[in-house]
mmCIF file with all atom_site columns, C-alpha atoms in Angstrom:
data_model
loop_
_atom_site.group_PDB
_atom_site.id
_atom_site.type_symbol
_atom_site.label_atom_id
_atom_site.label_alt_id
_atom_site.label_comp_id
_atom_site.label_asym_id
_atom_site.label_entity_id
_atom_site.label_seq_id
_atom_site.pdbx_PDB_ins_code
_atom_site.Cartn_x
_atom_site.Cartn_y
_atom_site.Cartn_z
_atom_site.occupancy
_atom_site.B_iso_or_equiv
_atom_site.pdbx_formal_charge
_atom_site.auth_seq_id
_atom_site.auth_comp_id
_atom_site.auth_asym_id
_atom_site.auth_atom_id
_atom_site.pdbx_PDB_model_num
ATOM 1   C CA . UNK A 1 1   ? -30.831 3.864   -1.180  1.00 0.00 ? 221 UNK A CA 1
ATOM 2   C CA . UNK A 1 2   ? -32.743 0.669   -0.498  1.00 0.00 ? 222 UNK A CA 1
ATOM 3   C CA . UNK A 1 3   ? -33.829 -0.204  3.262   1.00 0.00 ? 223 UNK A CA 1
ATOM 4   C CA . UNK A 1 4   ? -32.904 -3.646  2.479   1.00 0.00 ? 224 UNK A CA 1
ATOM 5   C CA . UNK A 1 5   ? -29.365 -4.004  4.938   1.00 0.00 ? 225 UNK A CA 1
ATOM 6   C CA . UNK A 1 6   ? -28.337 -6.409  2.672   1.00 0.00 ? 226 UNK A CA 1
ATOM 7   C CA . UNK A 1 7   ? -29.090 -4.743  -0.650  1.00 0.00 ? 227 UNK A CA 1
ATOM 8   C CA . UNK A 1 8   ? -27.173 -0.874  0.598   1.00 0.00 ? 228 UNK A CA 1
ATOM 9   C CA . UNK A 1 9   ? -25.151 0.819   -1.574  1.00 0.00 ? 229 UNK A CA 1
ATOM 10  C CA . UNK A 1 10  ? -22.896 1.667   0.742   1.00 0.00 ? 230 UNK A CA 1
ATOM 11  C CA . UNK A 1 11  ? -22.008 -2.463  0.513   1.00 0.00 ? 231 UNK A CA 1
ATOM 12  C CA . UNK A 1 12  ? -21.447 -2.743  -3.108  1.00 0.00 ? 232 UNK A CA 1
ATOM 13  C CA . UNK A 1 13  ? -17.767 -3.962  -2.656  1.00 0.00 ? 233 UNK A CA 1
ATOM 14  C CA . UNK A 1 14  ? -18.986 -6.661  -0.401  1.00 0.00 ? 234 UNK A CA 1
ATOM 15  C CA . UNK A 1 15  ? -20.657 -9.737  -2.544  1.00 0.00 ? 235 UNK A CA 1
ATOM 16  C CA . UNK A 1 16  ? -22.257 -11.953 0.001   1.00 0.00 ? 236 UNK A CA 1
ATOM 17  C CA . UNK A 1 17  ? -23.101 -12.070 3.719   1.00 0.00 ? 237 UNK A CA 1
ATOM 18  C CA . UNK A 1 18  ? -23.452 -15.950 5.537   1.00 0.00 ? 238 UNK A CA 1
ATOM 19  C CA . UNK A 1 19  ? -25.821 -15.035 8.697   1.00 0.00 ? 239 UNK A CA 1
ATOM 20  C CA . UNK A 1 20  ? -24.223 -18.155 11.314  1.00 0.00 ? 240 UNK A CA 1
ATOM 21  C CA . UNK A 1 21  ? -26.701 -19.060 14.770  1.00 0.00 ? 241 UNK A CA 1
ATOM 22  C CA . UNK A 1 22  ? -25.712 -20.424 17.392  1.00 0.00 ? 242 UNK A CA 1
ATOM 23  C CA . UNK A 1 23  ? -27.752 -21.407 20.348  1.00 0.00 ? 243 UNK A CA 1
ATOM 24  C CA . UNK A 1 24  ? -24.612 -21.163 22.415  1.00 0.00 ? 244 UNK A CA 1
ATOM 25  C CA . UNK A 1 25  ? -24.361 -17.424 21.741  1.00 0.00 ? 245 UNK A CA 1
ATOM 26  C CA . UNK A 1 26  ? -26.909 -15.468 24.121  1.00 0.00 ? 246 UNK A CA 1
ATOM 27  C CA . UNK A 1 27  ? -26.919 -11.672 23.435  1.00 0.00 ? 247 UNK A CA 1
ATOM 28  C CA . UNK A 1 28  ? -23.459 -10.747 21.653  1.00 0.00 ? 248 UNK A CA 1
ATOM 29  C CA . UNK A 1 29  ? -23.586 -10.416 17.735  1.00 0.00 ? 249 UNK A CA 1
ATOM 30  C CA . UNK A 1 30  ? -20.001 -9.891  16.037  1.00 0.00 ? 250 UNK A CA 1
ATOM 31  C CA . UNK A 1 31  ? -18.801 -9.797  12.318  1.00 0.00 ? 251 UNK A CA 1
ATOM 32  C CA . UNK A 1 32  ? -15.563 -10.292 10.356  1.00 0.00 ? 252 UNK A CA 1
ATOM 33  C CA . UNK A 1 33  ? -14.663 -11.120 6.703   1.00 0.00 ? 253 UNK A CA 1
ATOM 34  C CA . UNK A 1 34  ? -14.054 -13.983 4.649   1.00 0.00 ? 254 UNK A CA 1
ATOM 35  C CA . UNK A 1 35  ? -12.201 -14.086 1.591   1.00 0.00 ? 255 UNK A CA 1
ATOM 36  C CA . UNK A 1 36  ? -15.116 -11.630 -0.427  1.00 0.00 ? 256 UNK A CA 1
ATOM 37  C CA . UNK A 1 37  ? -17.807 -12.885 2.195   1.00 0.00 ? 257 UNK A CA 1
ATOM 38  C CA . UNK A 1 38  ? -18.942 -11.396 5.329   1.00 0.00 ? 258 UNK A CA 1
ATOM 39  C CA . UNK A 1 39  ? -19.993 -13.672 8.150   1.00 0.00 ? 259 UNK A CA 1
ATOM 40  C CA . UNK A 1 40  ? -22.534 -12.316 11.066  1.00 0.00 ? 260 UNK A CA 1
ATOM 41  C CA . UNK A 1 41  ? -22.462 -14.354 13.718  1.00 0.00 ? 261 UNK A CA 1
ATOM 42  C CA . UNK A 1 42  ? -25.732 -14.020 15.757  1.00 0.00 ? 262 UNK A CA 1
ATOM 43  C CA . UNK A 1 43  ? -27.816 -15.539 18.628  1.00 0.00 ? 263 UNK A CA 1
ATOM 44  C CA . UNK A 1 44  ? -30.003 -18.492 17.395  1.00 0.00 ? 264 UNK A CA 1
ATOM 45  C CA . UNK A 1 45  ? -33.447 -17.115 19.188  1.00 0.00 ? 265 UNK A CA 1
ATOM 46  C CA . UNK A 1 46  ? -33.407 -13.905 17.551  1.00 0.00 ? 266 UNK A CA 1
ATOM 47  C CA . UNK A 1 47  ? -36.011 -12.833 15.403  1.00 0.00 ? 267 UNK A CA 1
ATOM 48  C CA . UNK A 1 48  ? -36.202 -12.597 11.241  1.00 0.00 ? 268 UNK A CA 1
ATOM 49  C CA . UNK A 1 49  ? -36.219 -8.662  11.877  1.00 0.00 ? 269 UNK A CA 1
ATOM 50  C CA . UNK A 1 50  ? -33.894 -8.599  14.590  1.00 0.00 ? 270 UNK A CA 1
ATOM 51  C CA . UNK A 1 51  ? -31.159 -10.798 12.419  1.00 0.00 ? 271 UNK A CA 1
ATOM 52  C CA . UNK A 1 52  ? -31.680 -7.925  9.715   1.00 0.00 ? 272 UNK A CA 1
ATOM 53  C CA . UNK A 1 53  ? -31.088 -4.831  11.684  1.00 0.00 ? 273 UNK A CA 1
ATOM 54  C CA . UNK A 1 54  ? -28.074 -7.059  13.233  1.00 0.00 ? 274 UNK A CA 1
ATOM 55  C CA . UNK A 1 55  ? -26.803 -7.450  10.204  1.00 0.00 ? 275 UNK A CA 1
ATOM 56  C CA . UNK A 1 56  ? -27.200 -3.689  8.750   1.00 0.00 ? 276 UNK A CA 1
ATOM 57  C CA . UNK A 1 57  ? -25.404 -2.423  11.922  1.00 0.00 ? 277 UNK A CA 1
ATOM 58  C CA . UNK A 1 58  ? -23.048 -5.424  12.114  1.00 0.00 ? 278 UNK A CA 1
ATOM 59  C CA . UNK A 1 59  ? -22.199 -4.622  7.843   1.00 0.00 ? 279 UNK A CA 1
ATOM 60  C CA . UNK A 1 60  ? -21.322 -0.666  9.015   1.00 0.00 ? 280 UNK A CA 1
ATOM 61  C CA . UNK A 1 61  ? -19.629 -1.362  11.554  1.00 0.00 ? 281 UNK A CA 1
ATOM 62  C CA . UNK A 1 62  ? -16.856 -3.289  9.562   1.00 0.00 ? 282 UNK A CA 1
ATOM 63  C CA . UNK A 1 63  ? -16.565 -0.939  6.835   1.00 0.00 ? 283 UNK A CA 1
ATOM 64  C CA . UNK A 1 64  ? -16.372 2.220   9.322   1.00 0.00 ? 284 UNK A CA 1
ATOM 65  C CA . UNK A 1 65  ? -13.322 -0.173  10.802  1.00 0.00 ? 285 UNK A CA 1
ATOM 66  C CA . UNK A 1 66  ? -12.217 -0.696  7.052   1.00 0.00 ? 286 UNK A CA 1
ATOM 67  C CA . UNK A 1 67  ? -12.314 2.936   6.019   1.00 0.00 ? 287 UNK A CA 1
ATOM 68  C CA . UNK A 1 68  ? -10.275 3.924   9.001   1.00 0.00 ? 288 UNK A CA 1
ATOM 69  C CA . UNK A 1 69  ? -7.605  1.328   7.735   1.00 0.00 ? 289 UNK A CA 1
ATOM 70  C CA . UNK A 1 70  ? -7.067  2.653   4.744   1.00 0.00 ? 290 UNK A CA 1
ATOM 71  C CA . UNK A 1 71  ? -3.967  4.050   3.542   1.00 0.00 ? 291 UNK A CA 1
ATOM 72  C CA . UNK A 1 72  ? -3.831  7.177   1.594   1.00 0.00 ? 292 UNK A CA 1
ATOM 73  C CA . UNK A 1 73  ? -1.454  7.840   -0.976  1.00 0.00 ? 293 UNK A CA 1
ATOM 74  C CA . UNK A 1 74  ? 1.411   9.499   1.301   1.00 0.00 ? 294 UNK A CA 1
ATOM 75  C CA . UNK A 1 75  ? 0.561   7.059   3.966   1.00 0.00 ? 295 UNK A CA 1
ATOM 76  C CA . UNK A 1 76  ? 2.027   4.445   0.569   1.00 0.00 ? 296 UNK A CA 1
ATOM 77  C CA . UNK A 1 77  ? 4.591   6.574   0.122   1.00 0.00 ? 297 UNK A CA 1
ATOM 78  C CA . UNK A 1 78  ? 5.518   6.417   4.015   1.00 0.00 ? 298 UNK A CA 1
ATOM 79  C CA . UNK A 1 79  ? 5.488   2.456   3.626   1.00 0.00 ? 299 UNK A CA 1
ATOM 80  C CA . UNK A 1 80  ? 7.140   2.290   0.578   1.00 0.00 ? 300 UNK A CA 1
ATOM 81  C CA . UNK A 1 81  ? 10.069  3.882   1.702   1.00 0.00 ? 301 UNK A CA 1
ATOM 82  C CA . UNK A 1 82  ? 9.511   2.111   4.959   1.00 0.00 ? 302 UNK A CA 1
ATOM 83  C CA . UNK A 1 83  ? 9.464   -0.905  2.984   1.00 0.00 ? 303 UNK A CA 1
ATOM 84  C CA . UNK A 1 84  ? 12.493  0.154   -0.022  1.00 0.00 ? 304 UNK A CA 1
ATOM 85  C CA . UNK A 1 85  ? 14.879  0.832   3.409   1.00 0.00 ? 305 UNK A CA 1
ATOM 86  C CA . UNK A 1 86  ? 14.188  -2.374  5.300   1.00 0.00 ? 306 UNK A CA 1
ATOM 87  C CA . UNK A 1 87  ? 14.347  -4.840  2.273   1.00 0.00 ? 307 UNK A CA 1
ATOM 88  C CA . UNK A 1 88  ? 16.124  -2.623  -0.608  1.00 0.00 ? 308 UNK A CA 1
ATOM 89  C CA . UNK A 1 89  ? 18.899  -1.175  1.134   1.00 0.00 ? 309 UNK A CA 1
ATOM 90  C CA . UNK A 1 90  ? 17.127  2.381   0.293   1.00 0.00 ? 310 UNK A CA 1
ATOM 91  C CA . UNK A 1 91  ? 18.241  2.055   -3.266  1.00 0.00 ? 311 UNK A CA 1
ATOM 92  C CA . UNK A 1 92  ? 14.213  2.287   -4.666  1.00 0.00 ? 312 UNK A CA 1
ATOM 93  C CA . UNK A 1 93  ? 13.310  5.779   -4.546  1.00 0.00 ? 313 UNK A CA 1
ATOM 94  C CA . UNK A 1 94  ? 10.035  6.241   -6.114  1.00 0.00 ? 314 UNK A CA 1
ATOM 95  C CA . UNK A 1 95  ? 8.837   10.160  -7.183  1.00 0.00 ? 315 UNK A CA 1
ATOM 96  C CA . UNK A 1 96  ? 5.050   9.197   -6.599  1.00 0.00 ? 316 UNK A CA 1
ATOM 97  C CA . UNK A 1 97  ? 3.138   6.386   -4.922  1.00 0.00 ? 317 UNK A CA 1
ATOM 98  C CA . UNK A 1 98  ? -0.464  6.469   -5.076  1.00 0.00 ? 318 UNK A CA 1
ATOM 99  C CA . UNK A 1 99  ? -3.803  4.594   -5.611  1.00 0.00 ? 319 UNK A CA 1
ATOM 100 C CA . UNK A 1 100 ? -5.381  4.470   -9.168  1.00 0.00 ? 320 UNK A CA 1
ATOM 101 C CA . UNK A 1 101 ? -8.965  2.693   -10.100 1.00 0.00 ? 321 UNK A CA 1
ATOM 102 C CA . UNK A 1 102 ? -8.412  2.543   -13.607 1.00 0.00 ? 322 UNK A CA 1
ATOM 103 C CA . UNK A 1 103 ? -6.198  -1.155  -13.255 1.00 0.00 ? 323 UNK A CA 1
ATOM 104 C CA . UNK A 1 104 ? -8.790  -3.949  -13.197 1.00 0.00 ? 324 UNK A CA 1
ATOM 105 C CA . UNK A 1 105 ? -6.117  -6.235  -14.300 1.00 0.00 ? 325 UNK A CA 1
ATOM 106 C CA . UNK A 1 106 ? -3.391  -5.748  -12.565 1.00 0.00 ? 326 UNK A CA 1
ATOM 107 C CA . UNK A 1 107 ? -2.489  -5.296  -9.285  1.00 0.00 ? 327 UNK A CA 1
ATOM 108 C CA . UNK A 1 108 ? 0.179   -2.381  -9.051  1.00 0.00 ? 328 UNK A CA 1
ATOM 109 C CA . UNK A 1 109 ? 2.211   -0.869  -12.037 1.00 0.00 ? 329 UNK A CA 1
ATOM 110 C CA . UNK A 1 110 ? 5.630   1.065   -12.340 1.00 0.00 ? 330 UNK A CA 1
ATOM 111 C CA . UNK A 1 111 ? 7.268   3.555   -14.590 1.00 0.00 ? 331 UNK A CA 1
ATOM 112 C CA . UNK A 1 112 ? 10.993  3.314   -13.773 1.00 0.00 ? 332 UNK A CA 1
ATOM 113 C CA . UNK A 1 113 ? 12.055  6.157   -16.200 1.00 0.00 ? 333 UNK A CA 1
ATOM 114 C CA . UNK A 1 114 ? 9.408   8.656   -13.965 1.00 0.00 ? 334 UNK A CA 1
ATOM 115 C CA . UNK A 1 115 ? 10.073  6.517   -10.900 1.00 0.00 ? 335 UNK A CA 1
ATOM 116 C CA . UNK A 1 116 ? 6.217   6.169   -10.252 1.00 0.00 ? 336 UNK A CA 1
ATOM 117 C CA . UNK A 1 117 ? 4.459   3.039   -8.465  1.00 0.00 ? 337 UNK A CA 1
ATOM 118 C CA . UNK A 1 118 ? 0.245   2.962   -9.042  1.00 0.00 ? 338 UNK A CA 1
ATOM 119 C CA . UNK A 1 119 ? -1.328  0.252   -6.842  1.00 0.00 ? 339 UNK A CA 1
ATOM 120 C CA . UNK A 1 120 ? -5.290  -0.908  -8.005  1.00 0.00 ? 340 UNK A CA 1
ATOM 121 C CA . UNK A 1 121 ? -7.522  0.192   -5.217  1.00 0.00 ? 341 UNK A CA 1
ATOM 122 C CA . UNK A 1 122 ? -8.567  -3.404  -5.746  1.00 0.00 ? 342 UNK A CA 1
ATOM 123 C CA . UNK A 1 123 ? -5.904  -3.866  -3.211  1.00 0.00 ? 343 UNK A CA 1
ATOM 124 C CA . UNK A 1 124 ? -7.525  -1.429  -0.460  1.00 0.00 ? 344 UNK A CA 1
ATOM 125 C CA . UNK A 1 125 ? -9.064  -3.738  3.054   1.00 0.00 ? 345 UNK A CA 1
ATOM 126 C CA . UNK A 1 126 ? -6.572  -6.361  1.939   1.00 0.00 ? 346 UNK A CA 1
ATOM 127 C CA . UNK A 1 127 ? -4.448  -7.528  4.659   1.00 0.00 ? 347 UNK A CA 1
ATOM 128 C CA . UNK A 1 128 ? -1.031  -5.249  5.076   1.00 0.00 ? 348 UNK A CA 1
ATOM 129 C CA . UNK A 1 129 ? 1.066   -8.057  4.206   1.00 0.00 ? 349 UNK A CA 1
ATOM 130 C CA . UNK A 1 130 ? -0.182  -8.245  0.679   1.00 0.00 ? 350 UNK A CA 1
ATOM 131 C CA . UNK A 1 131 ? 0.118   -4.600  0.297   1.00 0.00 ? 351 UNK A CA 1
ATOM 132 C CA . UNK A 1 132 ? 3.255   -4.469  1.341   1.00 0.00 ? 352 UNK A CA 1
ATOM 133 C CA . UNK A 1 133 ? 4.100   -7.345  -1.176  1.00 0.00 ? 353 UNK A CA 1
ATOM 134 C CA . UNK A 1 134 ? 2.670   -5.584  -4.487  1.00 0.00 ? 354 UNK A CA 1
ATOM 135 C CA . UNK A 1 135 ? 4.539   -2.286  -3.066  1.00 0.00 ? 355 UNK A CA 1
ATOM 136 C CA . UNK A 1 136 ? 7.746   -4.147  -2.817  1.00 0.00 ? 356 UNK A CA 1
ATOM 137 C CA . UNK A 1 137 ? 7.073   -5.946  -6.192  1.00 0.00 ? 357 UNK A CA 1
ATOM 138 C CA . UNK A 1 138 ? 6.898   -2.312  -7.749  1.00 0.00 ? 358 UNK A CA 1
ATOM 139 C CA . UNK A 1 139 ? 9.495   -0.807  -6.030  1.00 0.00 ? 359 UNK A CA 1
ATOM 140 C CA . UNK A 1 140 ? 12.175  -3.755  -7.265  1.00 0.00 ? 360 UNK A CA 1
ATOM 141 C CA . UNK A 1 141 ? 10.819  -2.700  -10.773 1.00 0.00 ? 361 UNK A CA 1
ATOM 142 C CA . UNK A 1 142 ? 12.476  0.380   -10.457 1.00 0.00 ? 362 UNK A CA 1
ATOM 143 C CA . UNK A 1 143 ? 15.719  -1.205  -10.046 1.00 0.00 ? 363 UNK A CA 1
ATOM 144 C CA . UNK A 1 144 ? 15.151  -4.304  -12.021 1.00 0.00 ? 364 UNK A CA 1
ATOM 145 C CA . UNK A 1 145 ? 12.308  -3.665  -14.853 1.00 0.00 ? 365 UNK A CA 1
ATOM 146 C CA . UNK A 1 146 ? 11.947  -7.334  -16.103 1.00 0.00 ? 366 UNK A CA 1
ATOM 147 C CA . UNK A 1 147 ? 10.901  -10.729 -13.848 1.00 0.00 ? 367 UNK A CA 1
ATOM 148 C CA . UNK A 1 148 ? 13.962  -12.591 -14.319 1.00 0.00 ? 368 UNK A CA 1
ATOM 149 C CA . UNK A 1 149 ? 16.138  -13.990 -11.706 1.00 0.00 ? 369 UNK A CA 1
ATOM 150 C CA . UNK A 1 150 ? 17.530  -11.159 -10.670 1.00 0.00 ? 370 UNK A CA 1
ATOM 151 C CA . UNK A 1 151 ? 14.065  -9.491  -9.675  1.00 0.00 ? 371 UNK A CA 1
ATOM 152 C CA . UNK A 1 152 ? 12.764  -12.060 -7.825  1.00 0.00 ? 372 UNK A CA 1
ATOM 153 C CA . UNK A 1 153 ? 15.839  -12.595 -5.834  1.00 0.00 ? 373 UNK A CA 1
ATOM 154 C CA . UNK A 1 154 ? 15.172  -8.941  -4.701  1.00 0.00 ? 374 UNK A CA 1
ATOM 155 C CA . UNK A 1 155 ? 12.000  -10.449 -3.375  1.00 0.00 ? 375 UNK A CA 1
ATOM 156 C CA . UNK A 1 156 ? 13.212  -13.154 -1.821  1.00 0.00 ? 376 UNK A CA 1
ATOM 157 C CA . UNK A 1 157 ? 14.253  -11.042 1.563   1.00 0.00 ? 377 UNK A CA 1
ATOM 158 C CA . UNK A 1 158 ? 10.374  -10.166 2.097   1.00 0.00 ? 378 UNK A CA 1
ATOM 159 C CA . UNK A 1 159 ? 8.918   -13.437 4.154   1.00 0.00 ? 379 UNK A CA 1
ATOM 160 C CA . UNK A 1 160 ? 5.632   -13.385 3.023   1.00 0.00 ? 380 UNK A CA 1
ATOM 161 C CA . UNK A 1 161 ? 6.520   -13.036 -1.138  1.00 0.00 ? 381 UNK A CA 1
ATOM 162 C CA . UNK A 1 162 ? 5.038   -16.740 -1.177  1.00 0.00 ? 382 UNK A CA 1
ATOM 163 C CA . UNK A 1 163 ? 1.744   -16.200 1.209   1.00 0.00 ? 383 UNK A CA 1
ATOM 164 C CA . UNK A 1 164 ? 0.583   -12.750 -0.321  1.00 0.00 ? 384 UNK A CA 1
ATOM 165 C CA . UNK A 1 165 ? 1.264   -14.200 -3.958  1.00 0.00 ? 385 UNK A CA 1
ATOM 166 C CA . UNK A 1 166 ? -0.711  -17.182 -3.165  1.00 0.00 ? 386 UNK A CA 1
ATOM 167 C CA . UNK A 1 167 ? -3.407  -14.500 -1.704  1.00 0.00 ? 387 UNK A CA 1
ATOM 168 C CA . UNK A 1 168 ? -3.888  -12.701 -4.768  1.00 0.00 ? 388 UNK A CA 1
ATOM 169 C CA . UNK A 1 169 ? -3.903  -15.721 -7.030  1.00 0.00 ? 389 UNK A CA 1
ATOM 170 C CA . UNK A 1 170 ? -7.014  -16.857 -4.194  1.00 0.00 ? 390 UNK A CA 1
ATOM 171 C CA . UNK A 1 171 ? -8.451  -13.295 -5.384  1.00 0.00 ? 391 UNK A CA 1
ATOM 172 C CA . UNK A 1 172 ? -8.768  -13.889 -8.865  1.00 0.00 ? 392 UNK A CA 1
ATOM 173 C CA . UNK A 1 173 ? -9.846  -17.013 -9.406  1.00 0.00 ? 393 UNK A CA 1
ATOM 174 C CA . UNK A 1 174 ? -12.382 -15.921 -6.987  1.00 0.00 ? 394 UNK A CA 1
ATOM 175 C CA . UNK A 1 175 ? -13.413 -13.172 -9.043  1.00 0.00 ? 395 UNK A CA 1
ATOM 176 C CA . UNK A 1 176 ? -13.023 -15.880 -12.278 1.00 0.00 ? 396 UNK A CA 1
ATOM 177 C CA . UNK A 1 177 ? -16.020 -18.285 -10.358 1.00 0.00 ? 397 UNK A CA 1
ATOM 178 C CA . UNK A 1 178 ? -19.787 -17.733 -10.774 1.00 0.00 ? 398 UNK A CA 1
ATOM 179 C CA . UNK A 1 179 ? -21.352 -16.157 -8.386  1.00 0.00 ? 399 UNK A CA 1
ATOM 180 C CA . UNK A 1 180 ? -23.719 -18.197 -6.477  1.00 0.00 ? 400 UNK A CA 1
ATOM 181 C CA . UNK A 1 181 ? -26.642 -17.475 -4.228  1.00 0.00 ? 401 UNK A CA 1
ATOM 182 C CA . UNK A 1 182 ? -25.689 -18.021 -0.500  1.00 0.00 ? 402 UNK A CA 1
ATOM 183 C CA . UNK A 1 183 ? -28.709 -19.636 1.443   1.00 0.00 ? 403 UNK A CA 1
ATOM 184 C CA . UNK A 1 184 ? -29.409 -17.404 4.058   1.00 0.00 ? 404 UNK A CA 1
ATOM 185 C CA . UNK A 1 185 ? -28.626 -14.220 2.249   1.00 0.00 ? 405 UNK A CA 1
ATOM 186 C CA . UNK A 1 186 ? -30.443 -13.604 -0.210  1.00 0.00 ? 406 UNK A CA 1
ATOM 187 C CA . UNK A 1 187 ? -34.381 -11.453 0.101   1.00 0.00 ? 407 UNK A CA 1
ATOM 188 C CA . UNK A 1 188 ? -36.429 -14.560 0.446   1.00 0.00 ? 408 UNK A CA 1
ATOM 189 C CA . UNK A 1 189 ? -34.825 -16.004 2.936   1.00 0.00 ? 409 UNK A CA 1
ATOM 190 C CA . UNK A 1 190 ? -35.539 -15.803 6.414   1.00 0.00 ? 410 UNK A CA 1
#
């Protein structure tokens, strides 16, 4: 493992980190994401080594905070039938819900003859709103396996079918962009 905060391999999902100073800010450091960047926020007199160990500590602190977030596959289950009661009347009972890493493409798949949901683990340390969106998408596949008017009026009772579609379209044509360097971030600077 490199020493190199910025470089870990514990922070390969992560693809760039924006260090922010502010001369305002006097001793507190914080942290949160954006989009597929991270954002340290740190005082403006602190040192070149100082802003790195900052930003090692700051980068484990998230994903400790991440990794406690995350559902496992009965916690999906849990909020799928959570989720099948409140917007489905009940009537989507799937036999499995769980995680798979093998859909790059996709977002979540379904199997209405088995009555299995897969979501992409893509979709883990998104917000719980799009989760919940891809999980109700999949669940009214098991009572309506096309997209034609009839599905999507199934989604229509979920408010946030429009803001977590519009989230995941954000995602990929993220991932569709080149990647450029972000000043501040990368091993030279500083």
């Amino acid at each position: 493992m490199s020493a190199d905060p910025l470089n870990s391999t514990s922070r390969t999902s992560m693809n760039a980190v924006e260090v922010r100073r502010s001369a305002r800010r006097r001793r507190t450091v914080s942290a949160y994401r954006e989009g597929d960047r991270t954002v340290v926020l740190l005082p403006a007199r602190m040192s070149a080594d100082e802003e790195k160990r900052w930003v090692g500590v700051m980068l484990d602190k998230l994903a400790a905070q991440e990794s406690r977030r995350m559902l496992d596959d009965n916690d999906l289950a849990r909020r799928a039938a959570q989720l099948s009661e409140q917007y489905l009347d009940g009537h989507a009972c799937p036999s499995s819900v769980r995680w798979v890493t093998n859909q790059n493409t996709r977002w979540g798949s379904c199997t209405p003859a088995e009555g299995s949901i897969r979501l992409s683990h893509r979709l883990q340390g998104m917000p719980e709103y799009v989760i919940d969106y891809v999980l109700l998408h999949e669940l009214s596949h098991l009572l309506v396996p096309g997209h034609g008017p009839r599905f999507w009026r199934l989604l229509e009772a979920y408010p946030r079918t429009e803001r977590a579609r519009g989230y995941l379209e954000g995602v990929a044509a993220a991932e569709r962009l080149p990647h450029l360097p972000v000043r501040g971030a990368g091993p030279d600077e500083g």
